[in-house]
XYZ file of C-alpha atoms in Angstrom:
75
model
C 135.419 223.908 245.249
C 137.423 222.638 242.368
C 139.537 220.043 244.075
C 136.508 218.448 245.376
C 134.883 218.090 241.846
C 138.559 216.778 240.759
C 138.501 214.322 243.513
C 135.107 213.291 242.898
C 135.486 212.948 239.141
C 138.740 210.600 239.622
C 136.662 208.514 242.200
C 133.784 208.321 239.979
C 136.053 207.025 237.041
C 137.848 204.725 239.178
C 134.450 202.930 240.109
C 133.058 202.986 236.930
C 136.358 201.403 235.259
C 136.178 198.663 238.128
C 132.611 197.911 237.466
C 133.393 197.530 233.697
C 135.979 195.082 234.615
C 133.796 193.184 236.427
C 131.053 193.261 233.952
C 133.480 192.651 230.824
C 134.938 189.414 232.386
C 134.370 186.486 229.969
C 132.845 188.646 227.259
C 135.941 189.033 225.287
C 135.551 192.724 225.154
C 138.198 195.009 226.931
C 136.022 198.082 227.721
C 138.122 198.853 231.031
C 141.330 198.698 229.050
C 140.283 200.977 226.258
C 138.746 203.438 228.964
C 142.482 203.781 230.327
C 144.190 204.465 227.304
C 145.942 207.703 226.566
C 145.924 209.252 223.171
C 149.408 209.472 221.698
C 148.537 212.489 219.799
C 146.699 215.174 221.832
C 145.664 217.381 218.552
C 143.930 214.359 217.031
C 142.274 213.532 220.480
C 141.227 217.318 220.603
C 140.178 216.970 216.730
C 138.019 213.890 217.644
C 136.249 215.611 220.428
C 135.241 218.552 218.523
C 133.667 216.699 215.914
C 131.869 214.209 218.226
C 130.735 217.544 220.201
C 129.679 219.116 216.890
C 127.854 215.847 215.555
C 125.650 215.721 219.311
C 124.916 219.236 218.962
C 123.481 218.860 215.781
C 121.604 215.724 216.788
C 120.133 217.820 219.780
C 119.167 220.736 217.518
C 117.516 218.331 215.089
C 115.720 216.691 217.748
C 114.420 220.412 219.237
C 113.308 221.268 215.943
C 111.182 217.836 215.526
C 109.408 218.459 218.858
C 108.626 221.941 218.256
C 107.195 220.707 214.681
C 105.105 218.400 216.659
C 103.881 220.865 219.102
C 103.114 223.255 216.217
C 101.052 220.592 214.319
C 99.231 219.593 217.830
C 97.606 222.728 218.177
């Protein structure tokens, strides 16, 4: 159920952060610390999420359109 998904998500996040810590040692890039940061202003964080989501959706729609055009020209 929902509790299992929540626990599994937190476990996967923990494993990812630990793996990133190992891989970023000596590179001078603090990936793991950036993942752990919490936004100070949730309104701004949600706005950034909406912008990123919209941009991703536009990219996927454009990609779908290009594939449809290739298929149409292929026939």
